[in-house]
Structures are given as structure tokens and as C-alpha cells.
């Protein structure tokens, strides 16, 4: 009888311990991992003051390009150090500077050669920055790489807008193809 009680008591204690562990496992919330929030696009106050103090449009675009290069270098350093939240914040500053530059140039007279030159400067600078964003995206975890991918697409579309504005009304565009039917042997009449 003693063997039976010892056996039963060990079985009860094992069952009790299993129930405690199982309830602890169920007590953990099963919420999915939320992705990191997208970076907020803004220009730092000290950068804004420097940009506003620059009166010459050419000098302002040059300063903006220098600031974006500095932000991109900072993002690269923070990504290499695996400081992804700080890199995401710097990415927001970078995108804010690009957006500010496009708004500044868009507010100028579009038919002047000097405005076209500013768009061209932006185009050249952004063209060199796109591959750097792509390299960082490959080294970044998925939670933060989606923001780098969005930034890469934003820079591409901004570059495209700069090119479109550069050419302006001097380029004739083809009208969209409205013919939905493709000539096939069945549609042809003899």
C-alpha cells in the first residue's frame, strides 16, 4: 500500500506542476509583433534656421544636399551599430529635408533655366543616394527595413518628379493607348 501511495502522490505532483506550467504559458498574451512605426518626416529646427537664412536658391539647394548627405551617413553609422530606432528617426529627418527641398523648388517660377538647374542638382544628388538606401535595407531587420524600402521608393518618385519638372513642357508625351482590343486572327475579317 505504501508503494501505491507514493506512486499516486508523485503522479499528482507531476500533474499539478504540469498544470501550473501550462496555465503560465496560456497567460502570455498571443498578440502579434507590431511593426515599428514609420519615421516622422520633419526638418530639425537648427537645419530649418540654416535653410531659411540662406537666401540664394542655388546655395539653399546645395546646403540641403549637404544636410541630406550628412543624415544619410548618420543613418549608415547607426545601422552598422544596430541602433535601428535612432536610424529610423534620422531617416525621418532625411526624408523631411528632401520634401522641403522639393516644396521650395516647386514654389519657384517653373519656366526659368535656374529652376531647371535646381531640379537637375536634386536629381543628381538623389540618384547617388538611392543605392546607399538599398544597401542599408539589406542589413536591417524586417521591422525597420520596410521603412527604408518606403524611403527608397519616395526618393525614386521625388527624383522622377524632379526630372519631369526639369523637362517641363518641352517634352511631348505619347497619348495613352485607348485601343483595348489586340488584333488577333479571329477578329480580322477576310
CSV table of C-alpha atoms in Angstrom, one decimal:
chain,number,residue,atom,x,y,z
A,1,UNK,CA,0.0,0.0,0.0
A,2,UNK,CA,2.9,2.3,0.6
A,3,UNK,CA,4.2,1.9,-2.9
A,4,UNK,CA,0.8,2.8,-4.3
A,5,UNK,CA,0.5,6.0,-2.2
A,6,UNK,CA,4.0,7.1,-3.2
A,7,UNK,CA,3.2,6.4,-6.8
A,8,UNK,CA,-0.1,8.3,-6.6
A,9,UNK,CA,1.4,11.3,-4.8
A,10,UNK,CA,4.2,11.6,-7.4
A,11,UNK,CA,1.7,11.3,-10.2
A,12,UNK,CA,-0.5,14.1,-8.6
A,13,UNK,CA,2.5,16.3,-8.1
A,14,UNK,CA,3.7,15.9,-11.7
A,15,UNK,CA,0.1,16.6,-12.9
A,16,UNK,CA,-0.1,19.7,-10.7
A,17,UNK,CA,3.3,21.0,-11.9
A,18,UNK,CA,2.3,20.4,-15.5
A,19,UNK,CA,-1.0,22.3,-14.9
A,20,UNK,CA,0.9,25.3,-13.4
A,21,UNK,CA,3.3,25.5,-16.3
A,22,UNK,CA,0.5,25.1,-18.8
A,23,UNK,CA,-1.5,27.9,-17.3
A,24,UNK,CA,1.5,30.2,-17.2
A,25,UNK,CA,2.1,29.5,-20.9
A,26,UNK,CA,-1.5,30.3,-21.6
A,27,UNK,CA,-1.4,33.5,-19.5
A,28,UNK,CA,1.1,35.1,-22.0
A,29,UNK,CA,-0.7,37.3,-24.5
A,30,UNK,CA,-0.7,36.0,-28.0
A,31,UNK,CA,-0.6,39.4,-29.7
A,32,UNK,CA,1.3,39.6,-33.0
A,33,UNK,CA,4.6,41.6,-33.2
A,34,UNK,CA,3.7,45.1,-34.1
A,35,UNK,CA,6.0,46.6,-36.7
A,36,UNK,CA,7.9,49.7,-35.8
A,37,UNK,CA,6.1,53.0,-36.5
A,38,UNK,CA,7.1,54.8,-39.7
A,39,UNK,CA,9.6,57.6,-39.3
A,40,UNK,CA,8.1,61.1,-39.0
A,41,UNK,CA,9.3,63.4,-41.7
A,42,UNK,CA,10.5,66.7,-40.3
A,43,UNK,CA,13.4,69.1,-40.6
A,44,UNK,CA,15.3,69.8,-37.4
A,45,UNK,CA,14.9,73.3,-36.1
A,46,UNK,CA,18.7,74.1,-36.5
A,47,UNK,CA,18.6,72.9,-40.1
A,48,UNK,CA,15.4,74.9,-40.7
A,49,UNK,CA,17.1,78.0,-39.4
A,50,UNK,CA,20.1,77.4,-41.6
A,51,UNK,CA,17.9,76.9,-44.7
A,52,UNK,CA,15.8,79.9,-44.0
A,53,UNK,CA,18.9,82.1,-43.5
A,54,UNK,CA,20.2,81.1,-47.0
A,55,UNK,CA,18.6,83.5,-49.4
A,56,UNK,CA,20.2,82.3,-52.7
A,57,UNK,CA,18.1,79.3,-54.1
A,58,UNK,CA,21.3,77.7,-55.5
A,59,UNK,CA,23.0,77.9,-52.1
A,60,UNK,CA,19.9,76.6,-50.4
A,61,UNK,CA,19.7,73.5,-52.6
A,62,UNK,CA,23.4,72.9,-52.1
A,63,UNK,CA,23.0,73.2,-48.3
A,64,UNK,CA,20.0,70.8,-48.4
A,65,UNK,CA,22.1,68.3,-50.4
A,66,UNK,CA,24.9,68.6,-47.9
A,67,UNK,CA,22.5,68.1,-45.0
A,68,UNK,CA,20.9,65.0,-46.7
A,69,UNK,CA,24.3,63.5,-47.2
A,70,UNK,CA,25.1,64.1,-43.5
A,71,UNK,CA,21.8,62.5,-42.5
A,72,UNK,CA,22.4,59.5,-44.8
A,73,UNK,CA,25.9,59.0,-43.4
A,74,UNK,CA,24.4,59.1,-39.9
A,75,UNK,CA,21.8,56.5,-40.8
A,76,UNK,CA,24.5,54.3,-42.2
A,77,UNK,CA,26.5,54.6,-39.0
A,78,UNK,CA,23.5,53.9,-36.8
A,79,UNK,CA,22.5,50.9,-38.9
A,80,UNK,CA,26.0,49.5,-38.6
A,81,UNK,CA,25.8,49.9,-34.8
A,82,UNK,CA,22.4,48.2,-34.8
A,83,UNK,CA,20.7,51.3,-33.4
A,84,UNK,CA,17.6,50.9,-35.5
A,85,UNK,CA,15.2,53.3,-33.7
A,86,UNK,CA,17.7,56.1,-33.8
A,87,UNK,CA,18.4,55.3,-37.5
A,88,UNK,CA,14.6,55.5,-38.2
A,89,UNK,CA,14.5,58.9,-36.6
A,90,UNK,CA,17.4,60.1,-38.7
A,91,UNK,CA,15.6,58.7,-41.7
A,92,UNK,CA,12.7,60.9,-40.9
A,93,UNK,CA,15.0,63.9,-40.9
A,94,UNK,CA,16.5,62.9,-44.2
A,95,UNK,CA,13.1,62.5,-45.8
A,96,UNK,CA,11.9,65.8,-44.4
A,97,UNK,CA,14.9,67.6,-45.9
A,98,UNK,CA,14.1,66.1,-49.4
A,99,UNK,CA,10.5,67.0,-49.1
A,100,UNK,CA,11.3,70.5,-48.0
A,101,UNK,CA,13.7,71.0,-51.0
A,102,UNK,CA,11.0,69.8,-53.5
A,103,UNK,CA,8.5,72.2,-51.9
A,104,UNK,CA,11.0,75.1,-52.1
A,105,UNK,CA,11.8,74.5,-55.8
A,106,UNK,CA,8.2,73.8,-56.7
A,107,UNK,CA,7.3,77.3,-55.4
A,108,UNK,CA,9.7,79.0,-57.8
A,109,UNK,CA,8.9,80.0,-61.4
A,110,UNK,CA,8.9,76.9,-63.5
A,111,UNK,CA,9.9,78.3,-66.8
A,112,UNK,CA,13.3,79.7,-65.7
A,113,UNK,CA,16.6,77.9,-66.5
A,114,UNK,CA,17.8,78.5,-62.9
A,115,UNK,CA,14.8,76.5,-61.6
A,116,UNK,CA,15.5,73.7,-64.0
A,117,UNK,CA,19.2,73.7,-62.9
A,118,UNK,CA,18.0,73.3,-59.3
A,119,UNK,CA,15.8,70.3,-60.2
A,120,UNK,CA,18.8,68.8,-62.0
A,121,UNK,CA,21.0,69.2,-59.0
A,122,UNK,CA,18.4,67.5,-56.8
A,123,UNK,CA,18.1,64.7,-59.4
A,124,UNK,CA,21.9,64.1,-59.5
A,125,UNK,CA,22.1,64.1,-55.7
A,126,UNK,CA,19.2,61.7,-55.2
A,127,UNK,CA,20.4,59.3,-57.9
A,128,UNK,CA,23.6,58.8,-55.9
A,129,UNK,CA,21.7,58.2,-52.6
A,130,UNK,CA,19.2,55.5,-53.8
A,131,UNK,CA,21.9,52.7,-53.8
A,132,UNK,CA,23.0,53.7,-50.3
A,133,UNK,CA,19.5,53.2,-49.0
A,134,UNK,CA,19.2,49.8,-50.7
A,135,UNK,CA,22.4,48.6,-49.1
A,136,UNK,CA,21.2,49.7,-45.6
A,137,UNK,CA,17.9,48.0,-46.3
A,138,UNK,CA,19.6,44.7,-46.8
A,139,UNK,CA,21.4,45.0,-43.4
A,140,UNK,CA,18.3,46.0,-41.4
A,141,UNK,CA,15.8,43.7,-39.7
A,142,UNK,CA,12.4,43.4,-41.4
A,143,UNK,CA,10.6,45.7,-38.8
A,144,UNK,CA,12.8,48.6,-39.9
A,145,UNK,CA,13.6,47.6,-43.5
A,146,UNK,CA,10.1,48.3,-44.6
A,147,UNK,CA,10.7,52.0,-43.8
A,148,UNK,CA,13.9,52.0,-45.7
A,149,UNK,CA,12.1,50.5,-48.7
A,150,UNK,CA,9.4,53.1,-48.5
A,151,UNK,CA,12.1,55.8,-48.2
A,152,UNK,CA,13.8,54.3,-51.3
A,153,UNK,CA,10.5,54.5,-53.2
A,154,UNK,CA,9.9,58.0,-52.0
A,155,UNK,CA,13.4,59.2,-53.2
A,156,UNK,CA,12.8,57.4,-56.6
A,157,UNK,CA,9.4,59.2,-57.0
A,158,UNK,CA,10.9,62.5,-55.9
A,159,UNK,CA,13.7,62.1,-58.4
A,160,UNK,CA,11.1,61.3,-61.1
A,161,UNK,CA,9.2,64.4,-60.2
A,162,UNK,CA,12.4,66.4,-60.4
A,163,UNK,CA,13.1,65.0,-63.8
A,164,UNK,CA,9.6,65.7,-65.0
A,165,UNK,CA,9.8,69.2,-63.8
A,166,UNK,CA,13.2,69.6,-65.4
A,167,UNK,CA,11.9,68.8,-68.8
A,168,UNK,CA,8.6,70.6,-68.2
A,169,UNK,CA,6.5,71.4,-71.3
A,170,UNK,CA,9.3,70.9,-73.8
A,171,UNK,CA,8.8,67.1,-74.0
A,172,UNK,CA,5.8,65.7,-75.8
A,173,UNK,CA,4.3,62.7,-74.2
A,174,UNK,CA,2.6,59.9,-76.1
A,175,UNK,CA,-1.1,59.7,-75.5
A,176,UNK,CA,-2.2,56.6,-73.6
A,177,UNK,CA,-3.2,53.6,-75.7
A,178,UNK,CA,-7.0,53.5,-75.7
A,179,UNK,CA,-7.2,50.5,-78.0
A,180,UNK,CA,-8.1,47.7,-75.6
A,181,UNK,CA,-8.5,45.0,-78.3
A,182,UNK,CA,-5.5,43.4,-79.7
A,183,UNK,CA,-5.7,42.4,-83.3
A,184,UNK,CA,-6.0,38.7,-83.4
A,185,UNK,CA,-6.6,36.3,-86.3
A,186,UNK,CA,-10.1,35.7,-85.1
A,187,UNK,CA,-11.0,39.4,-85.1
A,188,UNK,CA,-9.8,40.1,-88.6
A,189,UNK,CA,-12.2,40.0,-91.4
A,190,UNK,CA,-11.3,38.3,-94.7
